Structures are given as C-alpha cells and as structure tokens.
Coordinates of C-alpha atoms and ligand atoms in Angstrom, one line a residue:
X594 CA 145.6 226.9 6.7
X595 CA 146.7 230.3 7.3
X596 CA 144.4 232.3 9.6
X597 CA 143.3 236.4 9.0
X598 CA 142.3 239.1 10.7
X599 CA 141.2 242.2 8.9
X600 CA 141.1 245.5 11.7
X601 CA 140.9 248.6 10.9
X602 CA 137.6 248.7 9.0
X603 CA 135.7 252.3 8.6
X604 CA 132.5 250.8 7.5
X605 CA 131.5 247.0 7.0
X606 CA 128.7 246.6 5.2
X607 CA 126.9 243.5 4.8
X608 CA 123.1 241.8 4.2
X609 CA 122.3 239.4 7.2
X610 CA 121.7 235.7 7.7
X611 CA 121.7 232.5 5.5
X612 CA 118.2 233.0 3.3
X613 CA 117.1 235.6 0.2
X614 CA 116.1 238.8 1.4
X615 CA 112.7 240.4 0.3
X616 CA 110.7 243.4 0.4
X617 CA 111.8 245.9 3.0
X618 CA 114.0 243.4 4.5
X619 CA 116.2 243.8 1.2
X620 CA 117.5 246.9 2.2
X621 CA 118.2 246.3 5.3
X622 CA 121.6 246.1 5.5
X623 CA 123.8 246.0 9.0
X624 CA 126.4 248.6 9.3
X625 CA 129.5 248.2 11.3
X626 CA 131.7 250.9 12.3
X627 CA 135.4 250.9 12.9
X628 CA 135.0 246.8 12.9
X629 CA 137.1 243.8 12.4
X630 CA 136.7 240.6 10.7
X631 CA 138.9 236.8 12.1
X632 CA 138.4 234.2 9.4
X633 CA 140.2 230.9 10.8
X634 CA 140.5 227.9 8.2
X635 CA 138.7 230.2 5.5
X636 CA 135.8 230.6 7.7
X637 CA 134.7 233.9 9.6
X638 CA 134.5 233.2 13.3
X639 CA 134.7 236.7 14.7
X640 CA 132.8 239.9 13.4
X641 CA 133.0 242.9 15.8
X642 CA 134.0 246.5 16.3
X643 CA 137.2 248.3 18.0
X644 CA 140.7 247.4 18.4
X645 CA 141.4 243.5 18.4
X646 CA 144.2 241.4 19.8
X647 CA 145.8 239.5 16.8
X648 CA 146.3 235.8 17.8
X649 CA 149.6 234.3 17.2
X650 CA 150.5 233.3 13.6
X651 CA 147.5 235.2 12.2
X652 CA 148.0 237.3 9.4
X653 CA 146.8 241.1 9.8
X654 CA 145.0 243.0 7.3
X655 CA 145.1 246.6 7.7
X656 CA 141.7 247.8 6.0
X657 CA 142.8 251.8 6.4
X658 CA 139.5 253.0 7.8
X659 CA 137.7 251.7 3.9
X660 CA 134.1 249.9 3.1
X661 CA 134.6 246.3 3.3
X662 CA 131.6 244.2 2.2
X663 CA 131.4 240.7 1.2
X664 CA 132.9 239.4 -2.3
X665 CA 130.1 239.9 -4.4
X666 CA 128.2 236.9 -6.5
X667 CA 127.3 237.0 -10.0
X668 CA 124.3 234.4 -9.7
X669 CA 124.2 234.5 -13.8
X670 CA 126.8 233.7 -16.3
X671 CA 127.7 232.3 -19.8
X672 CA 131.1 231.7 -18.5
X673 CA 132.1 229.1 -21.3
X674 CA 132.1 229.9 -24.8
X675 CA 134.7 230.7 -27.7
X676 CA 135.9 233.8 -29.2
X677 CA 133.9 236.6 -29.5
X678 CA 131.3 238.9 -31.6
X679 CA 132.4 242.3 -31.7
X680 CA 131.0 241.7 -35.7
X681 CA 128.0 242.2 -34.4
X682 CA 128.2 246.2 -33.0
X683 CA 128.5 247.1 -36.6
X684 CA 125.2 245.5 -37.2
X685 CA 123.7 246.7 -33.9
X686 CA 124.5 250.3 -35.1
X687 CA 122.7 249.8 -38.5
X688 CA 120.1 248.9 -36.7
X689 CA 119.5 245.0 -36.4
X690 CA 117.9 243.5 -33.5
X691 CA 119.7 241.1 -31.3
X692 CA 116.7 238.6 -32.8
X693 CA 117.5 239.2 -36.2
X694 CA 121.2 239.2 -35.7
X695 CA 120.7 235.5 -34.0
X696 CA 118.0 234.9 -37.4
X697 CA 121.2 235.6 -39.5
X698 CA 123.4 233.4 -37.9
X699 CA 125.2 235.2 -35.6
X700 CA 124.5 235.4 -32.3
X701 CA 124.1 232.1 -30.1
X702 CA 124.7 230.1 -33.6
X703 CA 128.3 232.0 -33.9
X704 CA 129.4 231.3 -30.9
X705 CA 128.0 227.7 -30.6
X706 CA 130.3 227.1 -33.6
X707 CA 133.4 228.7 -32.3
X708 CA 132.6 226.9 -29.0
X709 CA 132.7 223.4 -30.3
X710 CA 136.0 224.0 -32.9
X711 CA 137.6 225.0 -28.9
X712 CA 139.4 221.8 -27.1
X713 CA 138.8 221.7 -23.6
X714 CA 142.4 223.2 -22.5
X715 CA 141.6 226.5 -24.5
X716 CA 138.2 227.1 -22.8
X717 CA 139.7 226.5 -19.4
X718 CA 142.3 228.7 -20.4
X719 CA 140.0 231.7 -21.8
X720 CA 137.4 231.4 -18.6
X721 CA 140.3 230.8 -16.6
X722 CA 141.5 234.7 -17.5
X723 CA 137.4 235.9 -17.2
X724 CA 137.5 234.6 -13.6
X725 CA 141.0 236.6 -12.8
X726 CA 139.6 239.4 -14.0
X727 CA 136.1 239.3 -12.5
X728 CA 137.9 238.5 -9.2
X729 CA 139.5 241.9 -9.7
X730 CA 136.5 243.6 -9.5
X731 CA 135.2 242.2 -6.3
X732 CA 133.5 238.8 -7.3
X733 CA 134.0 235.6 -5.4
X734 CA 131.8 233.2 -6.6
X735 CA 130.2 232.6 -10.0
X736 CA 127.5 230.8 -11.6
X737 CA 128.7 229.1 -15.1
X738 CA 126.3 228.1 -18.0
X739 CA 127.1 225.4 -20.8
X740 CA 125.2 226.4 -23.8
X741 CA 127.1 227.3 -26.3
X742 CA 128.2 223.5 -27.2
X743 CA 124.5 222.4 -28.3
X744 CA 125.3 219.0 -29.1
X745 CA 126.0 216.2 -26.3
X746 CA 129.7 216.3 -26.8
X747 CA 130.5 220.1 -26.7
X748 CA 127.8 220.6 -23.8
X749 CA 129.8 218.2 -21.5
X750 CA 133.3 219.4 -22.8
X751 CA 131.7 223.2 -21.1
X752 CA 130.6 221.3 -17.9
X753 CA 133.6 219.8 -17.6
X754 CA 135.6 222.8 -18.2
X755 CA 133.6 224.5 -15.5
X756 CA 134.7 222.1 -12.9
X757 CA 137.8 222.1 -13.9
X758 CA 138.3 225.6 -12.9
X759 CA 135.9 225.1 -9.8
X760 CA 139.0 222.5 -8.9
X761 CA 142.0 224.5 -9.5
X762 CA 140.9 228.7 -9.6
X763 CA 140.1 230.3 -5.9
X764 CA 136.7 231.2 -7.6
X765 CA 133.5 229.0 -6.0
X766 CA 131.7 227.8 -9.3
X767 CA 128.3 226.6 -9.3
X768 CA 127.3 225.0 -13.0
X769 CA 124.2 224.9 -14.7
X770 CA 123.2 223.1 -17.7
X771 CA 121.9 224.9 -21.0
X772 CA 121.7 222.7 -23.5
X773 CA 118.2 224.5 -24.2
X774 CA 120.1 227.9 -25.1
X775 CA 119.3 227.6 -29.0
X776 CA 117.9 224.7 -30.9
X777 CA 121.4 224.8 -33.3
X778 CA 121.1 224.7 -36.6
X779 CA 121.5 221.2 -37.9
X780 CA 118.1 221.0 -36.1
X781 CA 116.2 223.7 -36.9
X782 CA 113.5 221.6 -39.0
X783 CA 113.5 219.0 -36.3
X784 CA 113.1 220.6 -33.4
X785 CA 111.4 217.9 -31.4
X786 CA 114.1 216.2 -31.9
X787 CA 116.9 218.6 -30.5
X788 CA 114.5 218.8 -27.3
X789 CA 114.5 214.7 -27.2
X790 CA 118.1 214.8 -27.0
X791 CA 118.6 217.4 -24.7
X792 CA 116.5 215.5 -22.0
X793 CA 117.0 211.9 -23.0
X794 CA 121.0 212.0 -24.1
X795 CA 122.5 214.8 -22.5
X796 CA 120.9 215.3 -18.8
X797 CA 121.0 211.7 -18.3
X798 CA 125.4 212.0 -19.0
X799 CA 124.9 215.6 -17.3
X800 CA 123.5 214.4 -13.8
X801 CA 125.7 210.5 -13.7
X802 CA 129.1 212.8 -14.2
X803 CA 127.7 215.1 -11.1
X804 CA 128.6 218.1 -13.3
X805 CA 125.3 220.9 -12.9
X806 CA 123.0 221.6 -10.1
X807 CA 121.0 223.4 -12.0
X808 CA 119.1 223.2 -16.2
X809 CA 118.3 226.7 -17.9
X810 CA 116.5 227.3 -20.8
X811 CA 116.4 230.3 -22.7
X812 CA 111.8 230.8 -22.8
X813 CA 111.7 233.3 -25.7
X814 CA 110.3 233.5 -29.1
X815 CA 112.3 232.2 -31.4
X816 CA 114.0 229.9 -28.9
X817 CA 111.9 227.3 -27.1
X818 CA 108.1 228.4 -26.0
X819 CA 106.8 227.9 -22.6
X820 CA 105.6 224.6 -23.7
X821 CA 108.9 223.4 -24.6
X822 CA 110.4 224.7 -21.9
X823 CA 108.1 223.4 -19.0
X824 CA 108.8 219.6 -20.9
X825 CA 112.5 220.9 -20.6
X826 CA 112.2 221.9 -17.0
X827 CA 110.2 219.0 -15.8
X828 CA 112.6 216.5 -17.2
X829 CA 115.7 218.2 -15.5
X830 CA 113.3 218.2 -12.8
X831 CA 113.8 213.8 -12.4
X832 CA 117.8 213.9 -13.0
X833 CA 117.8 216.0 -10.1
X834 CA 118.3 219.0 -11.7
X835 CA 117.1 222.6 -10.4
X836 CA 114.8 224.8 -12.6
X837 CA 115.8 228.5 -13.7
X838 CA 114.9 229.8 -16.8
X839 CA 115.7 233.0 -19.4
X840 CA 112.1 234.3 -19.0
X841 CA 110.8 238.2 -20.6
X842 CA 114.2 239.1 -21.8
X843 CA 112.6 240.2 -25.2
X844 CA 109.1 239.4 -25.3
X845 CA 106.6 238.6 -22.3
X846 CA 105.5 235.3 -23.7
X847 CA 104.8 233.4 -20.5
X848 CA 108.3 232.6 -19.1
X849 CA 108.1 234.4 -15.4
X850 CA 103.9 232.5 -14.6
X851 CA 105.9 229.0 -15.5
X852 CA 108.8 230.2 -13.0
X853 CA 106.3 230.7 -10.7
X854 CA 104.3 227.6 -11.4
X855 CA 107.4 225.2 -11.5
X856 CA 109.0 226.5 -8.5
X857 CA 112.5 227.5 -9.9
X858 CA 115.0 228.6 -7.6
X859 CA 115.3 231.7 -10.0
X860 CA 114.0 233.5 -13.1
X861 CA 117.0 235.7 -15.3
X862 CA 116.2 239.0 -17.4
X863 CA 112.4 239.4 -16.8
X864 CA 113.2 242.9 -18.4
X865 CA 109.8 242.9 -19.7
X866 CA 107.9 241.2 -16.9
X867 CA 104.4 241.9 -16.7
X868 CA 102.5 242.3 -13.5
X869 CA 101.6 238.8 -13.4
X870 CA 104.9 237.7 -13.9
X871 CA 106.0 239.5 -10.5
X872 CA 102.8 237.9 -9.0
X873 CA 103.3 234.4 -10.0
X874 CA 107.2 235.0 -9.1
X875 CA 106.2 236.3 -5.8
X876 CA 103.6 233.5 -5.2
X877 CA 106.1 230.8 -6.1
X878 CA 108.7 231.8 -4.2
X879 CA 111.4 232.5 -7.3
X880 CA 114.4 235.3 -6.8
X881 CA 114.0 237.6 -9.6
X882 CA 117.8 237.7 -11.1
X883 CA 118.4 240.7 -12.8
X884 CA 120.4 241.4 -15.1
X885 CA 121.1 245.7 -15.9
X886 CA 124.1 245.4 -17.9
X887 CA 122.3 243.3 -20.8
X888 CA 119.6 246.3 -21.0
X889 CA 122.0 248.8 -21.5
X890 CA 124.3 246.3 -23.9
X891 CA 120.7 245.6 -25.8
X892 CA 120.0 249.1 -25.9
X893 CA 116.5 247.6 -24.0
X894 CA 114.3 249.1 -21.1
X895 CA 115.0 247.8 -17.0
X896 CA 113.2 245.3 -15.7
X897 CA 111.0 246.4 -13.1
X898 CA 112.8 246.4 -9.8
X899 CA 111.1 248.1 -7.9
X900 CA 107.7 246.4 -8.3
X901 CA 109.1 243.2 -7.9
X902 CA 110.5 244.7 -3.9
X903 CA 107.4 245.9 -3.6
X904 CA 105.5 242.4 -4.4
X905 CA 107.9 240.6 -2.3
X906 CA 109.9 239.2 -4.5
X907 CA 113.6 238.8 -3.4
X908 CA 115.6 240.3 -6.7
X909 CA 119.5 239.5 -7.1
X910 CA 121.4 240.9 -9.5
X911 CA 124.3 239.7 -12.0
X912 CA 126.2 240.4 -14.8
X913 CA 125.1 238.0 -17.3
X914 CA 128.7 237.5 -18.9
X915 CA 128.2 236.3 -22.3
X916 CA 129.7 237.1 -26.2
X917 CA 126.4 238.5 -27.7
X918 CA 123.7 240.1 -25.5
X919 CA 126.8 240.8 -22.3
X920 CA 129.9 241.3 -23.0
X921 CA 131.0 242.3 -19.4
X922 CA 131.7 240.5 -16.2
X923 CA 131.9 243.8 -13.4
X924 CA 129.5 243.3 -11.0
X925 CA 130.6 247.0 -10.0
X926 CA 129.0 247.8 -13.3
X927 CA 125.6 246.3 -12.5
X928 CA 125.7 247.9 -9.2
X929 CA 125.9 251.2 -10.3
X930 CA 123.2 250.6 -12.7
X931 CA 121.1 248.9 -10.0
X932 CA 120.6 252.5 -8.7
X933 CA 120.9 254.7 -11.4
X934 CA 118.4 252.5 -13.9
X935 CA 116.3 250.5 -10.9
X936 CA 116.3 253.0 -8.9
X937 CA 117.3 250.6 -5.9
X938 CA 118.6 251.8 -2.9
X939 CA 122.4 251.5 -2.1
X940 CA 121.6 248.9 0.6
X941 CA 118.6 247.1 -1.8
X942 CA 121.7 246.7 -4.6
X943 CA 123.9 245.3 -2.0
X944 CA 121.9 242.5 -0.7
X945 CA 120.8 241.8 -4.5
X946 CA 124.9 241.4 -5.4
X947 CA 125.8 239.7 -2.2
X948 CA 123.3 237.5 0.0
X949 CA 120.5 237.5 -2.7
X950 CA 122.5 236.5 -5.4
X951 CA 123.9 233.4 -3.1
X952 CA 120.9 232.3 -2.4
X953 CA 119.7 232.3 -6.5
X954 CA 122.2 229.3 -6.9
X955 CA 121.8 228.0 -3.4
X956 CA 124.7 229.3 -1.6
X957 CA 123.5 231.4 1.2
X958 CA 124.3 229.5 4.1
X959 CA 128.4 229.9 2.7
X960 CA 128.3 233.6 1.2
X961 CA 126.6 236.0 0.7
X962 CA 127.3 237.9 4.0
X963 CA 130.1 238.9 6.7
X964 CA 129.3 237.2 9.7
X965 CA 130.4 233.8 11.9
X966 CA 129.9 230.6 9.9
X967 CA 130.2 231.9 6.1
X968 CA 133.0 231.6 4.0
X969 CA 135.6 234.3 4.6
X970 CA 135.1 235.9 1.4
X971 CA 135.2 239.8 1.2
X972 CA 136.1 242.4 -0.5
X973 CA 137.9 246.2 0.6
X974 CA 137.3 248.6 -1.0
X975 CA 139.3 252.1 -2.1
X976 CA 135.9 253.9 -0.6
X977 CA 134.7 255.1 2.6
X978 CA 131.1 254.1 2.2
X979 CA 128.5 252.3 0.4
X980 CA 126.6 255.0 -1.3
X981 CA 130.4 256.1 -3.0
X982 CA 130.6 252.6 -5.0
X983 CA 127.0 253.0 -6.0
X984 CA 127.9 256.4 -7.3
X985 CA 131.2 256.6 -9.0
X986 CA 131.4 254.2 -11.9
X987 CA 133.8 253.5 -15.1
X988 CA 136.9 252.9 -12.1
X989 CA 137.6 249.6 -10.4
X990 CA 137.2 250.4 -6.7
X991 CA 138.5 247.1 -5.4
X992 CA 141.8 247.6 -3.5
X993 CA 141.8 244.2 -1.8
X994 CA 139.8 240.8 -2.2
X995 CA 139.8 238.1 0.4
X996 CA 139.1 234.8 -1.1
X997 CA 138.6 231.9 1.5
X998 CA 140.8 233.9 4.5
X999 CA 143.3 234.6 1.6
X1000 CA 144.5 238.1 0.4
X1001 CA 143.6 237.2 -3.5
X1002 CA 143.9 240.9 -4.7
Ligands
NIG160 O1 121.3 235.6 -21.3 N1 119.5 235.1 -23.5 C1 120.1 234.1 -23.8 N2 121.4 234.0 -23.6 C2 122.3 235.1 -23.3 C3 122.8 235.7 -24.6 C4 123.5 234.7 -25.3 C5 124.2 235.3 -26.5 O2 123.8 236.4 -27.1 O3 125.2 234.7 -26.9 C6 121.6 236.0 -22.4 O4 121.3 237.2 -22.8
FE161 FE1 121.8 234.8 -19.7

C-alpha cells in the first residue's frame, strides 16, 4: 500500500480521541497550524506542525496553506431505495403533509414498491453513483438503511446491496436493518402480523447472513407506537442487533424516553423532542443524531440542539438521504444549517459531522478524527478556516478527499 503525506496545511481542524463528545467538550476542537498529516498503510501515524521530510516512495500532498479536517460521517441514511418522488413537491405546495402524503400512498409505500420491482445490480448501481457523489462533498463513511423492501426478500436484497458496495466502493459502510420503516400495505389490517415477521422471519436471516449491526424503527404515529417499537427493539436486541430508532420526527409520542430506556446507541430526528426526551437521552447515554436538512425539506421546526449540549447529550449530525422526507446527501449542507438553524458553534458542528457522528454507528476508534491510529480519511478543503465552510453554502468546497491514505477527489 502506497503511503501519504499531506504538508502544507494552514489549518487542521479536528475533534479529539476515540469516544462521543458532549457538552462543552463538543466544541472543543484542536487546531493545528501550518501542520502535516503521514498516513502509512491507510492509517495516520504522524500528525504535527512545520516543514516535514518526505520518506522515500511516499506520495506528497501539497494542501496549499487550506482547512483540512477529517472526511465527514453521515451517521444516518436511506441509502437503498428505487426511483424517486419529485410527484410529491407538487402536493407538498398544495399543502399536504408528509403524513397525509404517506396516508395516500406515496411516500414510504411508493418507494417500497419501486424498491422491490429493482434487481439487485440496479440498486447497487443507483447507490453506487449516491456514494460518488456524497464522496464529492467530503464524506467518507456512511450509514445505510434497508427499509424500503418491507417484505423478507426485498429487505435482504437492500442489505445485501449495501455490502456489496461496502466490498467494492472506497466508502466505509455500516448497515442497519429497517424492516420496521412502514407496515406496507398488504398488511395494514394485520399489523401484528407484519411485526411477527419482521422479528421472527427477517432478523433471524438478517443476523445468520452477518449483514446489519444495527435495527431501526421508524416510532411515529401512524408507523409503529412505542409499544411496538420497544417489542421491535428488544427482539433485535437477542440477534445481536443494536437499537436506534426514528423517534419525535413529527409527533413527541414517546420515541426519545424508550431511547433512553433501551440504551440505543442513537436516537434520529428528535425534531420535536420534549424536555424529557433530552433527559432520558442524556440519562441513557444515546447520541442525539440530528438531522437539519429533513426540517428544512419538511418545511418543519429544528430540533433542539442546543438544549440537548447543554444536558449533556453528545448530538451528531447527518443528512438523512432518503426519496421522500431528504432528498439530499451533502453533509456540507447540514453543516451550514447546523449553525445557521441550531445555532451550534463552528467547532460544536464539526465534532457532531466528524467524531460524533462515528461514534453514533460505533466507529470512533477508526474515524472520526485526524490523529495517530485512525483511518487516514480527510478531507481539504478550497477554505482557509472552519468558520468559512460553516458560512458560505450552495458551493461544494471540497478540493481534495483522502480516502484510506488515497487521493479519492
Ligand atoms: O428518516 N422517517 C422515516 N424515514 C425517512 C423518510 C422516509 C421517506 O419519506 O421515504 C426519514 O425521514
Ligand atoms: Fe431517516
């Protein structure tokens, strides 16, 4: 393997250490001047600042006095999933809630049956072009959702398509199971019976094929209550199988107190998480994984950031990447939002796209940061500091990516 060294860097920017960062330790991010970066066999073994010697054979980087900071993670995504639903903006504008969109058969439904008429080869293909382009805009690793196949069959085609693009794209994939996105609608007068087969057929086939670390469900009205959800959890819970869970996307209904309760490594959305919610999050030790882009695509309020910092509870943020409620996959995006519409610090919003969101799918003893021992994953970017990412949006400010020790951008 090839090895790198990246000199010349104005400012490096990175979170610290190998766990999810909370309260004021969120923002406190190290900064580096005039540094360099040596990533041997992918991983970084020196981090330091001034003029280096480059070994022999290494490749040199020349950073041109810019930001480097490590590739970014998007901790939450609905990677998998066939054609799209720009339909649905028409009935958006006349006024139709995302709810009553999905109540008319669009939304999950919609794209649960154009996932399942897809073979596997076009799904791989499709995802294959999301992760090229995400890359592009400074991501490096990615957490994939099945749930748009909502029968056995179509949810293991989705896992299987996720690995194989963890096998053969330079993007580090971590898969989680949804089978408990929707109950679809050849069960919607049984739904006991949907549940049955999500934990009795599909997460036994799930966790012998080794394909999810993780089982989502989507805790809303109209999709499974906290009830269903915590059987849903528990049962992942025996095939080895990691809780997180869509909780207080649209309606506070209980989803964040059972994150809490059932120790998940993460809770997504919690854009209307009360203050009990952020309590039983902090108390339980769950990252808050929020998700800005899907409030401003839903036309919704912003979860509360800054009260979850406050409580202590470590907050990552992600795109979300899905057909209906997301329909974009640039983490730059989310970080600019993260301060305009959180009102996070530049330095709170980094950790929450970098070492936070590593840790929210387990992954923060790999990436997540710039320092000896993690994966040499980073990204340099066409800016002299952090605050100008935060602040200029609507560009792609990525000049260079480094996936693994390799120049993937
Ligand atoms: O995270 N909330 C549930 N799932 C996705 C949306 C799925 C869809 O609209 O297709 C989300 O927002
Ligand atoms: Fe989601």
């Amino acid at each position: 393997m090839s090895n790198l060294l990246i000199k010349n860097i104005g400012l490096l920017a990175t979170p610290m250490g190998t766990a999810a960062k909370s309260g004021v330790q969120q923002g406190a991010v190290q900064f580096l001047y005039d540094a360099f970066v040596r990533i041997e066999d992918g991983i970084i073994t020196e981090v330091g600042s001034g003029k280096p010697r480059a070994k022999n054979g290494e490749t040199v980087v020349d950073a041109g006095g810019k930001l480097v900071t490590p590739g970014l993670v998007d901790a939450h995504t609905h990677l998998i999933f066939g054609g799209w639903r720009q339909n649905e903006l028409g009935m958006k504008l006349h006024g139709k809630t995302y709810l009553e969109i999905q109540n008319a058969g669009g939304g999950i439904q919609s794209s649960t049956n154009a996932t399942r008429m897809a073979t596997e080869e076009e799904l791989t293909a499709k995802a294959s072009l999301a992760l090229d382009e995400m890359m592009a805009f400074g991501t490096t690793t990615v957490e994939a959702k099945s749930g748009y196949g909502l029968a056995t069959e179509h949810e293991l085609k989705a896992l299987q398509v996720i690995k194989n693009l963890n096998d053969r794209h330079a993007m580090d994939i971590v898969a989680t199971f949804m089978g408990a996105h929707l109950v679809p609608k050849e069960y919607k007068q049984n739904r006991k019976e949907y549940i049955r087969l999500v934990c009795e057929e599909m997460m036994p086939l799930v966790a012998q094929q080794g394909i999810a670390k993780y089982n989502d469900v989507f805790c809303e009205a109209d999709t499974f209550d906290v009830e269903e959800a915590r059987q849903i959890l528990e049962a992942g819970k025996k095939y080895g199988l990691r809780p997180k869970i869509h909780a207080d996307e649209i309606e506070a209904i209980g989803g964040s107190q059972l994150a809490g309760e059932m120790g998940a490594i993460s809770a997504e959305h919690l854009i209307v998480c009360p203050p009990e919610g952020i309590e039983a999050l902090a108390k339980g030790g769950v990252i808050a994984c929020l998700l800005p882009a899907t409030s401003f695509n839903l036309g919704a309020t912003f979860a509360p950031a800054r009260d979850m910092v406050n409580a202590g509870v470590p907050v990552a943020m992600a795109t979300d990447f899905n057909p209906g409620s997301c329909p974009c996959l640039n983490m730059q995006f989310v970080i600019n939002l993260g301060c305009l519409k959180y009102r996070l610090t530049p330095e709170e919003v980094l950790t929450a796209v970098t070492l936070n969101g590593a840790a929210a799918i387990d992954m923060a003893d790999k990436v997540g940061s710039v320092e000896p021992g993690k994966r040499g994953d980073l990204v340099i970017w066409d800016a002299p500091d952090l605050d100008y990412i935060c602040y200029r949006f609507g560009s792609n400010l990525v000049k260079s990516v480094i996936k693994a020790g390799k120049v993937v951008k």
